[in-house]
Amino acid sequence: MGWWQVNADTLVRSRFVVCPFTETFATLRLLHTGTAAHPGEEAWLRTHLPGYRAHLAADPVTALLVRSAMGTSWIADFLAPLPRDGTPLEETLARIRATDPAEARANVRVSLRGPLPAALERDDLPERAAALLAYVWTRTVRPYWDRRRRILEADVVARTAQVSRGGWAAVIDSLTPGQTRWLGDNRLQVNRHERPPREISGAELVFVPVTPGRGWATWEEPRRYAIVYGCAGALADPGARSVPASLGTLLGTARARVLILLDSPLSTSQLVAVTGQGLGSVGRHLRVLLDAGLVERRRAGRSVLYARTAAGEVLVEASGAGTGDSLSGVSIRS
């Protein structure tokens, strides 16, 4: 397994980052594999996978580059630079274009664990990679970015609350079960690959949620490291958690869905993003649930967050809806 040695100061200074480029690269990986993790992704792939495949069919060199650079256990470094908080996507694409061609070819050889195909012995690999990522952003991510951003922010709010409740170990264990794990003795497992351990105490460490696909670890030695992880299943695909008929009859299906999602704290705008309901409708549901004592409201910085009360938990559990994805459980997409 691969693991990093950290210290308390590194974790205290670590933070969550929402990054449009990282979301774009995760989307490229989803298009590359063509394998959905839930029904929401299946519908999205039906819409966008044919266009993506047609785009690569018209450009066989770039198609070969993607297949080669994704590798089996190692992504070509130049293709997925470490996310920087607040950096515009265009600036990250410019960094990729500026990669030395020899370095890009060397990165691909590492991903392939062997020689470079003759068709990739050329100097325009960085430009091709940047152009493909720009295509993925423009055609398949930007039309949904406002909603995706709110989903990612909802995940960050919930994870931050989880840190305050259970500490960093609980959060790390839930990011990508089976890959990320707190090992004790200041050791952080980042994947299951056999890699030499890294001493990162004192370095910058960020955690970056994405809505599609599996996560990965990345770094820019010696001072910047990141763990990218798939956001919680209930947020990535709100429809995955069905509303039991009994709870829907009691509260109404839309209101019951809001109550089910509030096993982790969410704001009104985040509920709008993950349910697809209008702001007015979500506000009315929250008022009714507050009056009934099923949810509570509290402030976290500039946000007002809602979460289920003990009475709300009892009601959800009794209906059989409390066994799905949860940020505090283990049903997070890996």
XYZ file of C-alpha atoms in Angstrom:
334
model
C 0.000 0.000 0.000
C 1.058 3.612 -0.483
C 1.111 5.814 2.602
C 2.230 9.248 3.714
C 3.785 10.209 7.036
C 2.102 13.343 8.390
C 2.041 15.241 11.640
C -0.707 17.001 13.586
C 0.165 20.410 12.112
C -0.201 19.091 8.557
C -3.715 17.821 9.255
C -4.742 20.953 11.142
C -3.694 23.134 8.190
C -5.189 20.825 5.561
C -8.371 21.907 3.822
C -10.991 20.916 1.283
C -10.857 22.448 -2.203
C -13.488 22.539 -4.958
C -11.704 22.607 -8.314
C -13.297 22.791 -11.796
C -10.187 21.334 -13.446
C -10.109 18.305 -11.149
C -13.815 17.776 -11.826
C -13.034 17.958 -15.549
C -10.237 15.407 -15.311
C -12.433 13.072 -13.241
C -15.063 13.415 -15.973
C -12.470 12.512 -18.609
C -11.681 9.366 -16.622
C -15.379 8.482 -16.517
C -15.682 8.963 -20.273
C -12.512 6.916 -20.751
C -13.829 3.933 -18.794
C -17.457 4.362 -19.906
C -18.570 2.620 -16.710
C -21.195 4.299 -14.501
C -21.281 4.036 -10.717
C -24.989 4.803 -10.363
C -28.100 5.450 -12.497
C -27.431 9.180 -12.663
C -24.063 8.540 -14.303
C -25.628 6.014 -16.674
C -28.018 8.672 -17.966
C -25.189 11.187 -18.263
C -23.037 8.702 -20.200
C -25.872 7.937 -22.600
C -25.960 11.638 -23.401
C -22.235 12.371 -23.691
C -20.313 9.164 -24.396
C -21.260 8.932 -28.118
C -20.006 12.467 -28.781
C -16.785 11.848 -26.858
C -16.069 8.643 -28.743
C -16.810 10.316 -32.065
C -14.439 13.145 -31.107
C -11.608 10.661 -30.456
C -12.430 8.583 -33.521
C -11.706 11.674 -35.597
C -8.356 12.132 -33.815
C -6.638 8.742 -33.392
C -3.405 10.244 -32.032
C -5.228 11.894 -29.127
C -7.230 8.711 -28.597
C -3.982 6.752 -28.286
C -2.570 9.413 -25.966
C -5.526 9.085 -23.592
C -5.360 5.294 -23.528
C -1.631 5.412 -22.868
C -1.558 8.284 -20.355
C -4.288 6.830 -18.141
C -2.165 3.704 -17.581
C -3.232 0.884 -15.264
C -2.045 2.227 -11.917
C -0.345 5.533 -12.733
C -1.724 8.604 -14.513
C 0.760 10.598 -16.602
C 1.740 13.477 -14.328
C 1.414 16.263 -16.883
C -2.192 15.281 -17.673
C -3.511 15.904 -14.146
C -1.571 18.647 -12.325
C -2.239 19.137 -8.642
C -5.270 21.404 -8.078
C -4.683 24.939 -6.863
C -7.385 26.655 -4.843
C -9.094 29.410 -6.831
C -7.085 28.847 -10.011
C -9.170 29.325 -13.185
C -9.435 26.229 -15.337
C -7.878 28.095 -18.267
C -4.741 28.716 -16.218
C -4.399 25.006 -15.444
C -4.839 24.161 -19.134
C -2.089 26.673 -19.904
C 0.195 24.846 -17.452
C -0.473 21.596 -19.324
C 0.255 23.219 -22.704
C 3.529 24.572 -21.313
C 4.774 21.099 -20.341
C 8.103 20.227 -21.938
C 7.335 17.682 -24.702
C 10.148 15.393 -23.556
C 8.739 15.420 -20.032
C 5.255 14.591 -21.338
C 6.609 11.617 -23.297
C 8.524 10.423 -20.236
C 5.341 10.672 -18.133
C 3.455 8.517 -20.630
C 6.204 5.896 -20.603
C 5.812 5.642 -16.827
C 2.049 5.177 -17.231
C 2.581 2.473 -19.842
C 5.415 0.830 -17.888
C 7.138 0.407 -21.214
C 8.148 2.025 -24.485
C 6.160 4.790 -26.097
C 4.120 3.885 -29.205
C 5.728 5.312 -32.336
C 2.649 7.468 -33.027
C 3.269 9.328 -29.752
C 6.904 10.191 -30.467
C 5.969 13.820 -31.150
C 6.121 17.246 -29.496
C 2.437 18.187 -29.456
C 1.255 15.813 -26.708
C 0.743 18.619 -24.142
C -1.308 20.669 -26.617
C -3.423 17.645 -27.519
C -4.059 16.824 -23.862
C -5.081 20.405 -23.064
C -7.364 20.561 -26.112
C -9.127 17.342 -25.104
C -9.616 18.542 -21.519
C -11.003 21.829 -22.850
C -13.450 19.815 -24.971
C -14.535 17.755 -21.948
C -15.053 20.910 -19.884
C -16.971 22.801 -22.560
C -19.203 19.972 -23.754
C -19.742 17.792 -20.695
C -18.953 19.690 -17.471
C -19.653 23.405 -17.895
C -23.371 22.918 -18.738
C -23.787 21.249 -15.324
C -21.128 23.127 -13.350
C -23.412 25.280 -11.180
C -25.214 22.215 -9.884
C -22.036 20.146 -9.577
C -20.310 22.931 -7.677
C -23.149 23.051 -5.145
C -22.983 19.275 -4.745
C -19.231 19.443 -4.144
C -19.682 22.281 -1.670
C -22.344 20.229 0.110
C -19.869 17.380 0.454
C -17.216 19.739 1.836
C -19.650 21.164 4.411
C -20.620 17.668 5.541
C -17.008 16.462 5.728
C -15.986 19.527 7.710
C -18.797 18.853 10.163
C -17.633 15.246 10.370
C -14.138 16.430 11.327
C -15.604 18.346 14.274
C -17.632 15.314 15.351
C -15.228 12.431 14.864
C -11.821 13.870 13.982
C -9.728 13.474 10.862
C -9.361 9.702 11.196
C -13.098 9.161 10.664
C -13.110 11.463 7.635
C -10.056 9.863 6.024
C -11.467 6.367 6.508
C -14.673 7.387 4.709
C -13.157 9.222 1.721
C -12.491 6.184 -0.488
C -13.083 3.007 1.537
C -10.490 0.375 0.778
C -7.985 2.992 -0.404
C -7.722 5.894 2.043
C -7.311 4.908 5.671
C -5.850 6.311 8.863
C -3.223 3.758 9.930
C -2.240 5.327 13.240
C 1.205 6.569 14.213
C 0.668 9.613 11.941
C 0.404 7.432 8.822
C -2.139 8.121 6.087
C -2.819 5.373 3.515
C -3.560 6.977 0.137
C -3.976 3.934 -2.124
C -3.457 0.177 -2.313
C -0.423 0.303 -4.603
C 2.953 -0.786 -3.304
C 4.804 2.526 -3.226
C 7.576 3.820 -0.964
C 6.201 5.898 1.942
C 6.497 9.672 1.732
C 7.299 12.075 4.547
C 4.993 15.060 4.043
C 4.973 16.600 7.514
C 4.814 20.365 7.156
C 3.662 20.201 3.525
C 0.390 21.566 2.126
C -2.308 18.864 2.054
C -5.676 19.331 0.358
C -8.699 17.079 -0.109
C -10.609 17.534 -3.369
C -14.092 16.068 -3.991
C -15.285 15.136 -7.482
C -18.720 13.926 -8.530
C -17.726 11.182 -11.035
C -15.537 8.150 -10.702
C -12.862 7.018 -8.300
C -10.313 9.186 -6.566
C -6.538 9.367 -6.763
C -3.540 10.827 -4.952
C -1.279 13.447 -6.511
C 1.599 15.663 -5.465
C 4.189 18.237 -6.438
C 7.252 17.410 -4.416
C 8.201 18.421 -1.889
C 5.566 20.828 -0.561
C 2.107 20.136 -2.063
C -0.016 16.982 -1.853
C -3.657 16.208 -2.603
C -6.145 13.383 -2.199
C -8.985 13.436 -4.725
C -12.078 11.464 -3.704
C -15.559 10.722 -5.021
C -18.158 12.723 -3.142
C -20.811 10.930 -1.104
C -23.141 8.695 -3.092
C -26.269 10.423 -1.800
C -24.968 13.725 -3.144
C -23.575 12.424 -6.423
C -26.831 10.624 -7.187
C -29.679 11.859 -4.960
C -32.093 9.484 -6.686
C -30.143 6.483 -5.433
C -31.933 6.666 -2.089
C -35.568 5.869 -2.675
C -38.301 7.289 -0.476
C -40.261 4.488 1.242
C -43.966 4.591 0.411
C -44.907 4.881 4.097
C -42.679 7.926 4.668
C -43.803 9.493 1.395
C -47.450 9.069 2.373
C -46.814 10.633 5.773
C -44.739 13.632 4.700
C -45.102 13.824 0.937
C -42.417 12.371 -1.336
C -40.493 15.617 -1.910
C -40.435 16.536 1.791
C -39.464 12.998 2.768
C -36.526 13.131 0.342
C -35.258 16.293 2.046
C -35.469 14.589 5.441
C -33.610 11.512 4.167
C -30.765 13.628 2.752
C -30.279 15.466 6.046
C -28.349 12.677 7.738
C -25.439 15.087 7.197
C -25.717 18.889 7.551
C -26.704 20.715 4.356
C -27.680 24.274 3.534
C -30.823 25.303 1.667
C -28.908 25.982 -1.547
C -27.168 22.626 -1.311
C -30.501 20.853 -0.884
C -31.754 22.684 -3.962
C -28.732 21.394 -5.876
C -28.998 17.765 -4.836
C -32.795 17.419 -4.993
C -33.533 19.481 -8.096
C -36.413 21.130 -6.235
C -36.921 24.888 -6.313
C -35.649 27.180 -3.571
C -39.178 28.037 -2.428
C -40.199 24.384 -2.236
C -37.118 23.386 -0.233
C -37.669 26.332 2.123
C -41.280 25.296 2.755
C -40.275 21.683 3.424
C -37.605 22.804 5.898
C -40.069 25.029 7.764
C -42.527 22.156 8.172
C -39.768 19.771 9.281
C -38.445 22.355 11.752
C -41.899 22.954 13.223
C -42.350 19.211 13.605
C -39.037 18.843 15.428
C -37.641 16.500 12.775
C -34.717 18.738 11.760
C -32.646 21.369 13.505
C -30.881 24.462 12.246
C -27.467 25.788 13.185
C -24.948 28.237 11.776
C -21.516 27.249 10.457
C -19.583 30.358 9.421
C -21.722 32.169 6.856
C -23.907 29.128 6.173
C -27.079 27.994 7.908
C -27.106 24.197 7.993
C -29.971 21.775 8.569
C -29.667 18.248 9.945
C -32.012 15.590 11.303
C -32.833 15.585 14.993
C -33.069 12.418 17.079
C -36.819 12.375 16.329
C -36.082 12.668 12.625
C -33.598 9.803 12.860
C -36.184 7.575 14.527
C -38.758 8.351 11.843
C -36.331 7.667 8.970
C -35.020 4.463 10.540
C -38.543 3.212 11.238
C -39.467 3.707 7.600
C -36.499 1.629 6.430
C -34.817 4.554 4.662
C -31.861 4.831 7.008
C -29.725 2.094 5.488
C -28.463 3.874 2.355
C -25.478 6.071 1.583
C -24.272 8.218 4.425
C -21.319 10.461 4.961
C -20.897 8.968 8.410
C -21.096 5.371 7.178
C -19.191 3.354 4.623
C -21.413 3.632 1.556
C -19.266 6.204 -0.199
C -18.362 5.566 -3.831
C -14.781 4.343 -4.231
